[in-house]
Amino acid sequence: MIVVEAPDFTLEDAAGRKVSLSDYRGQKHVLLVFNRGFA
């Protein structure tokens, strides 16, 4: 199995706070959900 570390990035949460992937480095699991509306 090849393991590749994801690059760090920063997004805003629903409350407008900046959250970086690196904030969760070392956690066992990180779930990312990207919702997209379709017209």
PDB file of N, CA and C in Angstrom:
ATOM      1  N   MET A   1       0.839  -1.175   0.000  1.00  0.00           N
ATOM      2  CA  MET A   1       0.000   0.000   0.000  1.00  0.00           C
ATOM      3  C   MET A   1       0.887   1.243   0.000  1.00  0.00           C
ATOM      4  N   ILE A   2       0.579   2.169  -0.872  1.00  0.00           N
ATOM      5  CA  ILE A   2       1.301   3.438  -0.924  1.00  0.00           C
ATOM      6  C   ILE A   2       0.530   4.453  -0.088  1.00  0.00           C
ATOM      7  N   VAL A   3       1.214   5.079   0.842  1.00  0.00           N
ATOM      8  CA  VAL A   3       0.578   6.086   1.695  1.00  0.00           C
ATOM      9  C   VAL A   3       1.143   7.450   1.330  1.00  0.00           C
ATOM     10  N   VAL A   4       0.264   8.357   0.954  1.00  0.00           N
ATOM     11  CA  VAL A   4       0.669   9.706   0.589  1.00  0.00           C
ATOM     12  C   VAL A   4      -0.051  10.675   1.519  1.00  0.00           C
ATOM     13  N   GLU A   5       0.715  11.540   2.178  1.00  0.00           N
ATOM     14  CA  GLU A   5       0.126  12.511   3.085  1.00  0.00           C
ATOM     15  C   GLU A   5      -0.544  13.626   2.283  1.00  0.00           C
ATOM     16  N   ALA A   6      -1.756  13.978   2.675  1.00  0.00           N
ATOM     17  CA  ALA A   6      -2.481  15.051   1.990  1.00  0.00           C
ATOM     18  C   ALA A   6      -1.820  16.392   2.277  1.00  0.00           C
ATOM     19  N   PRO A   7      -1.779  17.277   1.298  1.00  0.00           N
ATOM     20  CA  PRO A   7      -1.206  18.605   1.541  1.00  0.00           C
ATOM     21  C   PRO A   7      -2.103  19.402   2.485  1.00  0.00           C
ATOM     22  N   ASP A   8      -1.495  20.288   3.256  1.00  0.00           N
ATOM     23  CA  ASP A   8      -2.258  21.107   4.180  1.00  0.00           C
ATOM     24  C   ASP A   8      -3.087  22.127   3.407  1.00  0.00           C
ATOM     25  N   PHE A   9      -4.280  22.424   3.900  1.00  0.00           N
ATOM     26  CA  PHE A   9      -5.119  23.469   3.330  1.00  0.00           C
ATOM     27  C   PHE A   9      -5.966  24.066   4.439  1.00  0.00           C
ATOM     28  N   THR A  10      -6.496  25.254   4.197  1.00  0.00           N
ATOM     29  CA  THR A  10      -7.317  25.956   5.181  1.00  0.00           C
ATOM     30  C   THR A  10      -8.636  26.349   4.533  1.00  0.00           C
ATOM     31  N   LEU A  11      -9.728  26.102   5.258  1.00  0.00           N
ATOM     32  CA  LEU A  11     -11.072  26.470   4.817  1.00  0.00           C
ATOM     33  C   LEU A  11     -11.786  27.158   5.963  1.00  0.00           C
ATOM     34  N   GLU A  12     -12.915  27.793   5.675  1.00  0.00           N
ATOM     35  CA  GLU A  12     -13.745  28.366   6.728  1.00  0.00           C
ATOM     36  C   GLU A  12     -14.856  27.391   7.069  1.00  0.00           C
ATOM     37  N   ASP A  13     -15.144  27.256   8.383  1.00  0.00           N
ATOM     38  CA  ASP A  13     -16.259  26.414   8.795  1.00  0.00           C
ATOM     39  C   ASP A  13     -17.553  27.221   8.698  1.00  0.00           C
ATOM     40  N   ALA A  14     -18.674  26.628   9.094  1.00  0.00           N
ATOM     41  CA  ALA A  14     -19.979  27.279   8.978  1.00  0.00           C
ATOM     42  C   ALA A  14     -20.064  28.558   9.801  1.00  0.00           C
ATOM     43  N   ALA A  15     -19.238  28.674  10.844  1.00  0.00           N
ATOM     44  CA  ALA A  15     -19.246  29.866  11.701  1.00  0.00           C
ATOM     45  C   ALA A  15     -18.242  30.914  11.232  1.00  0.00           C
ATOM     46  N   GLY A  16     -17.530  30.645  10.128  1.00  0.00           N
ATOM     47  CA  GLY A  16     -16.570  31.599   9.598  1.00  0.00           C
ATOM     48  C   GLY A  16     -15.177  31.491  10.192  1.00  0.00           C
ATOM     49  N   ARG A  17     -14.933  30.477  11.031  1.00  0.00           N
ATOM     50  CA  ARG A  17     -13.599  30.278  11.620  1.00  0.00           C
ATOM     51  C   ARG A  17     -12.723  29.513  10.641  1.00  0.00           C
ATOM     52  N   LYS A  18     -11.453  29.877  10.577  1.00  0.00           N
ATOM     53  CA  LYS A  18     -10.512  29.178   9.703  1.00  0.00           C
ATOM     54  C   LYS A  18     -10.078  27.867  10.362  1.00  0.00           C
ATOM     55  N   VAL A  19     -10.125  26.795   9.590  1.00  0.00           N
ATOM     56  CA  VAL A  19      -9.755  25.461  10.058  1.00  0.00           C
ATOM     57  C   VAL A  19      -8.780  24.877   9.048  1.00  0.00           C
ATOM     58  N   SER A  20      -7.651  24.381   9.523  1.00  0.00           N
ATOM     59  CA  SER A  20      -6.639  23.779   8.655  1.00  0.00           C
ATOM     60  C   SER A  20      -6.599  22.275   8.860  1.00  0.00           C
ATOM     61  N   LEU A  21      -6.254  21.569   7.808  1.00  0.00           N
ATOM     62  CA  LEU A  21      -6.087  20.125   7.934  1.00  0.00           C
ATOM     63  C   LEU A  21      -5.020  19.815   8.974  1.00  0.00           C
ATOM     64  N   SER A  22      -3.987  20.646   9.039  1.00  0.00           N
ATOM     65  CA  SER A  22      -2.904  20.406  10.005  1.00  0.00           C
ATOM     66  C   SER A  22      -3.384  20.510  11.450  1.00  0.00           C
ATOM     67  N   ASP A  23      -4.526  21.164  11.688  1.00  0.00           N
ATOM     68  CA  ASP A  23      -5.095  21.220  13.038  1.00  0.00           C
ATOM     69  C   ASP A  23      -5.444  19.818  13.535  1.00  0.00           C
ATOM     70  N   TYR A  24      -5.656  18.898  12.618  1.00  0.00           N
ATOM     71  CA  TYR A  24      -6.081  17.543  12.967  1.00  0.00           C
ATOM     72  C   TYR A  24      -4.989  16.500  12.746  1.00  0.00           C
ATOM     73  N   ARG A  25      -3.785  16.960  12.422  1.00  0.00           N
ATOM     74  CA  ARG A  25      -2.666  16.040  12.207  1.00  0.00           C
ATOM     75  C   ARG A  25      -2.460  15.203  13.465  1.00  0.00           C
ATOM     76  N   GLY A  26      -2.277  13.925  13.314  1.00  0.00           N
ATOM     77  CA  GLY A  26      -2.077  13.029  14.443  1.00  0.00           C
ATOM     78  C   GLY A  26      -3.362  12.377  14.929  1.00  0.00           C
ATOM     79  N   GLN A  27      -4.515  12.866  14.469  1.00  0.00           N
ATOM     80  CA  GLN A  27      -5.784  12.238  14.822  1.00  0.00           C
ATOM     81  C   GLN A  27      -5.903  10.936  14.037  1.00  0.00           C
ATOM     82  N   LYS A  28      -6.624  10.004  14.596  1.00  0.00           N
ATOM     83  CA  LYS A  28      -6.746   8.710  13.934  1.00  0.00           C
ATOM     84  C   LYS A  28      -7.564   8.804  12.639  1.00  0.00           C
ATOM     85  N   HIS A  29      -8.663   9.562  12.674  1.00  0.00           N
ATOM     86  CA  HIS A  29      -9.523   9.671  11.494  1.00  0.00           C
ATOM     87  C   HIS A  29      -9.917  11.125  11.281  1.00  0.00           C
ATOM     88  N   VAL A  30      -9.967  11.517  10.036  1.00  0.00           N
ATOM     89  CA  VAL A  30     -10.468  12.839   9.658  1.00  0.00           C
ATOM     90  C   VAL A  30     -11.452  12.621   8.517  1.00  0.00           C
ATOM     91  N   LEU A  31     -12.669  13.124   8.673  1.00  0.00           N
ATOM     92  CA  LEU A  31     -13.700  12.985   7.650  1.00  0.00           C
ATOM     93  C   LEU A  31     -13.920  14.339   6.996  1.00  0.00           C
ATOM     94  N   LEU A  32     -13.761  14.397   5.702  1.00  0.00           N
ATOM     95  CA  LEU A  32     -13.989  15.630   4.946  1.00  0.00           C
ATOM     96  C   LEU A  32     -15.242  15.449   4.106  1.00  0.00           C
ATOM     97  N   VAL A  33     -16.141  16.414   4.182  1.00  0.00           N
ATOM     98  CA  VAL A  33     -17.378  16.364   3.406  1.00  0.00           C
ATOM     99  C   VAL A  33     -17.465  17.648   2.594  1.00  0.00           C
ATOM    100  N   PHE A  34     -17.572  17.520   1.302  1.00  0.00           N
ATOM    101  CA  PHE A  34     -17.729  18.664   0.411  1.00  0.00           C
ATOM    102  C   PHE A  34     -19.106  18.550  -0.234  1.00  0.00           C
ATOM    103  N   ASN A  35     -20.026  19.406   0.176  1.00  0.00           N
ATOM    104  CA  ASN A  35     -21.367  19.416  -0.411  1.00  0.00           C
ATOM    105  C   ASN A  35     -21.377  20.349  -1.604  1.00  0.00           C
ATOM    106  N   ARG A  36     -22.094  19.947  -2.613  1.00  0.00           N
ATOM    107  CA  ARG A  36     -22.178  20.760  -3.824  1.00  0.00           C
ATOM    108  C   ARG A  36     -23.627  20.760  -4.294  1.00  0.00           C
ATOM    109  N   GLY A  37     -24.157  21.939  -4.505  1.00  0.00           N
ATOM    110  CA  GLY A  37     -25.524  22.046  -4.999  1.00  0.00           C
ATOM    111  C   GLY A  37     -25.555  21.910  -6.510  1.00  0.00           C
ATOM    112  N   PHE A  38     -26.583  21.292  -7.002  1.00  0.00           N
ATOM    113  CA  PHE A  38     -26.743  21.135  -8.445  1.00  0.00           C
ATOM    114  C   PHE A  38     -27.974  21.904  -8.879  1.00  0.00           C
ATOM    115  N   ALA A  39     -27.849  22.611  -9.978  1.00  0.00           N
ATOM    116  CA  ALA A  39     -28.979  23.406 -10.474  1.00  0.00           C
ATOM    117  C   ALA A  39     -29.600  22.733 -11.672  1.00  0.00           C
TER     118      ALA A  39
END
